[in-house]
């Protein structure tokens, strides 16, 4: 099965993908990782992408799609793949349809308030990398790392205005994909607010795994 995971930043797509690769026996394919690999390995497309990155520009869709095409042609994608973080726009979805047959788009539904709570509650220790959450996984002593005793901080990506900005972009550019795949009869939506184990259950039911 060739599966796309849709959902807002912070909805839990990456975590769900990690569970589904086991259940489905297919790899998860992230365009971010492909891009980094191609640049590192200095492939033709990787060198092209690097020129844009060095100039501080976004890597164009056709370069990313080219890398994706190479990646899903590899043998481990024979029985399918899970795409996490791509497509993010309708033009990307249209380009993807030209190189692969998508079977299902699974949308992870989480309201903005819940995502804001999840992300802005995160705290990290810059010294040892331990992560906490003020509600779900608080440190023993507020603001102090349990592991190494260093101060806990809010990552820049988790600041409320950054989170709201990313949600706004998601609603404007990526959420229309639900209509795109809905029109193709490929959209399935599940509740992503009930914790990871319940979310996996919902996904297994929706995908009939
Ligand atoms: Zn620490």
Short mmCIF file of C-alpha atoms and ligand atoms in Angstrom, two decimals:
data_model
loop_
_atom_site.label_atom_id
_atom_site.label_comp_id
_atom_site.label_asym_id
_atom_site.label_seq_id
_atom_site.Cartn_x
_atom_site.Cartn_y
_atom_site.Cartn_z
CA UNK A 1 0.00 0.00 0.00
CA UNK A 2 1.26 3.46 -0.90
CA UNK A 3 0.10 5.64 1.95
CA UNK A 4 0.24 9.37 2.59
CA UNK A 5 -0.04 10.75 6.11
CA UNK A 6 -1.76 14.11 6.29
CA UNK A 7 -1.99 16.25 9.38
CA UNK A 8 -0.94 19.52 10.94
CA UNK A 9 2.61 20.01 12.23
CA UNK A 10 2.57 18.46 15.70
CA UNK A 11 -0.39 16.18 14.95
CA UNK A 12 1.84 13.13 15.46
CA UNK A 13 2.42 11.92 11.89
CA UNK A 14 6.02 10.88 12.56
CA UNK A 15 5.10 8.88 15.66
CA UNK A 16 2.21 7.17 13.85
CA UNK A 17 4.47 6.39 10.87
CA UNK A 18 6.97 4.71 13.20
CA UNK A 19 4.22 2.31 14.38
CA UNK A 20 2.78 1.73 10.92
CA UNK A 21 6.07 0.72 9.30
CA UNK A 22 6.06 -2.29 11.65
CA UNK A 23 2.41 -3.17 11.05
CA UNK A 24 2.57 -2.71 7.29
CA UNK A 25 6.11 -3.93 6.67
CA UNK A 26 6.89 -0.97 4.41
CA UNK A 27 9.37 1.87 4.93
CA UNK A 28 8.47 5.42 5.84
CA UNK A 29 9.80 7.88 3.29
CA UNK A 30 10.53 11.42 4.41
CA UNK A 31 11.43 14.01 1.81
CA UNK A 32 13.56 15.81 4.40
CA UNK A 33 15.72 12.69 4.85
CA UNK A 34 15.90 12.01 1.11
CA UNK A 35 17.06 15.57 0.51
CA UNK A 36 19.75 15.36 3.20
CA UNK A 37 20.94 11.98 1.88
CA UNK A 38 21.10 13.16 -1.73
CA UNK A 39 23.07 16.26 -0.76
CA UNK A 40 25.43 14.19 1.40
CA UNK A 41 25.96 11.58 -1.35
CA UNK A 42 26.38 14.32 -3.97
CA UNK A 43 23.97 12.71 -6.43
CA UNK A 44 23.05 14.72 -9.53
CA UNK A 45 19.82 15.95 -7.95
CA UNK A 46 21.58 16.40 -4.61
CA UNK A 47 24.11 18.76 -6.16
CA UNK A 48 21.28 20.64 -7.84
CA UNK A 49 19.38 20.93 -4.56
CA UNK A 50 22.48 22.16 -2.76
CA UNK A 51 22.82 25.11 -5.13
CA UNK A 52 19.35 26.29 -4.12
CA UNK A 53 19.99 25.66 -0.44
CA UNK A 54 23.33 27.49 -0.52
CA UNK A 55 21.54 30.46 -2.13
CA UNK A 56 19.00 30.39 0.70
CA UNK A 57 16.23 29.32 -1.66
CA UNK A 58 13.60 26.59 -1.42
CA UNK A 59 14.44 23.47 -3.39
CA UNK A 60 11.94 23.41 -6.31
CA UNK A 61 9.22 20.77 -6.37
CA UNK A 62 10.56 19.08 -9.52
CA UNK A 63 13.92 18.41 -7.82
CA UNK A 64 12.24 16.94 -4.72
CA UNK A 65 9.89 14.87 -6.90
CA UNK A 66 12.89 13.58 -8.88
CA UNK A 67 14.56 12.42 -5.65
CA UNK A 68 11.33 10.86 -4.47
CA UNK A 69 10.98 8.98 -7.73
CA UNK A 70 14.48 7.53 -7.29
CA UNK A 71 13.78 6.62 -3.67
CA UNK A 72 10.50 4.75 -4.25
CA UNK A 73 12.07 2.83 -7.15
CA UNK A 74 14.35 1.11 -4.60
CA UNK A 75 13.59 -2.49 -3.67
CA UNK A 76 12.40 -1.84 -0.11
CA UNK A 77 9.47 0.18 -1.50
CA UNK A 78 8.30 -2.73 -3.67
CA UNK A 79 5.33 -3.50 -1.40
CA UNK A 80 4.57 0.12 -0.67
CA UNK A 81 5.70 3.08 1.40
CA UNK A 82 4.45 5.63 3.88
CA UNK A 83 5.01 9.24 2.86
CA UNK A 84 5.43 11.56 5.83
CA UNK A 85 5.60 15.31 5.25
CA UNK A 86 4.88 15.24 1.51
CA UNK A 87 2.92 16.42 -0.43
CA UNK A 88 2.24 19.73 1.27
CA UNK A 89 0.51 21.51 -1.60
CA UNK A 90 -1.90 20.64 -4.41
CA UNK A 91 0.78 21.09 -7.14
CA UNK A 92 3.03 18.66 -5.23
CA UNK A 93 0.16 16.15 -5.00
CA UNK A 94 -0.43 16.46 -8.74
CA UNK A 95 3.27 15.89 -9.44
CA UNK A 96 3.25 12.89 -7.09
CA UNK A 97 0.30 11.37 -8.97
CA UNK A 98 2.46 11.41 -12.10
CA UNK A 99 5.21 9.25 -10.54
CA UNK A 100 3.30 6.95 -8.13
CA UNK A 101 -0.08 5.43 -7.52
CA UNK A 102 -1.30 6.58 -4.13
CA UNK A 103 -3.75 4.17 -2.48
CA UNK A 104 -4.80 6.14 0.55
CA UNK A 105 -4.36 9.49 2.29
CA UNK A 106 -4.81 9.09 6.03
CA UNK A 107 -5.61 12.37 7.75
CA UNK A 108 -4.71 12.69 11.41
CA UNK A 109 -7.27 15.09 12.87
CA UNK A 110 -6.09 17.19 15.81
CA UNK A 111 -7.61 20.61 16.64
CA UNK A 112 -5.27 23.61 16.69
CA UNK A 113 -5.75 24.18 20.46
CA UNK A 114 -4.55 20.65 21.20
CA UNK A 115 -1.49 21.06 18.96
CA UNK A 116 -0.66 24.40 20.54
CA UNK A 117 -0.86 22.79 23.99
CA UNK A 118 1.35 19.89 22.93
CA UNK A 119 4.04 21.98 21.30
CA UNK A 120 4.23 24.98 23.57
CA UNK A 121 4.39 22.68 26.63
CA UNK A 122 7.57 21.02 25.38
CA UNK A 123 10.79 21.67 27.26
CA UNK A 124 14.21 20.46 26.28
CA UNK A 125 17.60 20.21 27.89
CA UNK A 126 20.21 21.61 25.53
CA UNK A 127 23.00 19.90 27.43
CA UNK A 128 21.87 16.24 27.29
CA UNK A 129 18.95 16.35 24.84
CA UNK A 130 16.29 15.07 27.30
CA UNK A 131 12.76 16.24 26.48
CA UNK A 132 9.84 16.97 28.80
CA UNK A 133 6.32 18.31 28.69
CA UNK A 134 4.91 20.58 31.37
CA UNK A 135 1.68 18.53 31.57
CA UNK A 136 2.33 15.07 30.13
CA UNK A 137 5.90 14.48 31.25
CA UNK A 138 7.02 17.14 33.71
CA UNK A 139 10.52 17.09 35.21
CA UNK A 140 10.73 16.37 38.96
CA UNK A 141 11.72 19.98 39.56
CA UNK A 142 10.19 22.68 37.36
CA UNK A 143 12.61 24.01 34.75
CA UNK A 144 15.41 21.60 35.69
CA UNK A 145 16.58 18.49 33.78
CA UNK A 146 16.11 15.22 35.74
CA UNK A 147 19.06 13.65 33.95
CA UNK A 148 21.81 16.25 34.20
CA UNK A 149 20.40 19.11 36.29
CA UNK A 150 20.78 21.70 33.54
CA UNK A 151 18.17 24.36 32.81
CA UNK A 152 15.22 23.43 30.53
CA UNK A 153 14.30 25.70 27.64
CA UNK A 154 11.60 26.12 24.99
CA UNK A 155 12.93 25.38 21.51
CA UNK A 156 12.46 28.18 19.00
CA UNK A 157 10.19 25.92 16.89
CA UNK A 158 7.88 25.40 19.88
CA UNK A 159 7.28 29.10 20.62
CA UNK A 160 3.59 29.95 20.37
CA UNK A 161 3.88 32.43 17.48
CA UNK A 162 6.00 29.99 15.46
CA UNK A 163 3.51 27.17 16.08
CA UNK A 164 0.56 29.39 15.08
CA UNK A 165 2.37 30.48 11.94
CA UNK A 166 2.99 26.88 10.88
CA UNK A 167 -0.65 26.00 11.58
CA UNK A 168 -1.76 28.91 9.42
CA UNK A 169 0.41 27.71 6.54
CA UNK A 170 -0.94 24.19 7.03
CA UNK A 171 -4.57 25.34 6.82
CA UNK A 172 -3.89 27.48 3.76
CA UNK A 173 -1.66 25.12 1.73
CA UNK A 174 -1.87 21.55 3.00
CA UNK A 175 -5.40 21.12 4.33
CA UNK A 176 -6.88 21.52 0.79
CA UNK A 177 -5.23 18.15 0.05
CA UNK A 178 -8.07 16.54 2.01
CA UNK A 179 -10.42 17.74 -0.73
CA UNK A 180 -7.98 16.62 -3.43
CA UNK A 181 -7.75 13.05 -2.12
CA UNK A 182 -11.40 13.06 -1.04
CA UNK A 183 -12.42 13.71 -4.66
CA UNK A 184 -10.33 10.67 -5.65
CA UNK A 185 -12.09 8.56 -3.00
CA UNK A 186 -8.79 7.99 -1.17
CA UNK A 187 -9.21 10.05 2.00
CA UNK A 188 -9.62 8.45 5.41
CA UNK A 189 -9.72 10.56 8.58
CA UNK A 190 -8.96 9.46 12.12
CA UNK A 191 -9.00 11.14 15.53
CA UNK A 192 -5.47 11.95 16.65
CA UNK A 193 -6.29 13.34 20.11
CA UNK A 194 -6.61 10.08 22.08
CA UNK A 195 -2.97 9.14 22.60
CA UNK A 196 -0.67 7.16 20.34
CA UNK A 197 -1.96 3.65 21.08
CA UNK A 198 -5.56 4.61 20.37
CA UNK A 199 -4.44 6.52 17.25
CA UNK A 200 -2.65 3.41 15.97
CA UNK A 201 -5.85 1.38 16.60
CA UNK A 202 -7.91 3.91 14.62
CA UNK A 203 -5.37 3.77 11.79
CA UNK A 204 -5.35 -0.04 11.73
CA UNK A 205 -9.16 -0.05 11.51
CA UNK A 206 -9.31 2.67 8.86
CA UNK A 207 -6.65 0.97 6.71
CA UNK A 208 -8.04 -2.52 7.39
CA UNK A 209 -4.58 -3.82 8.32
ZN1 LIG B 1 19.85 17.35 30.70
#
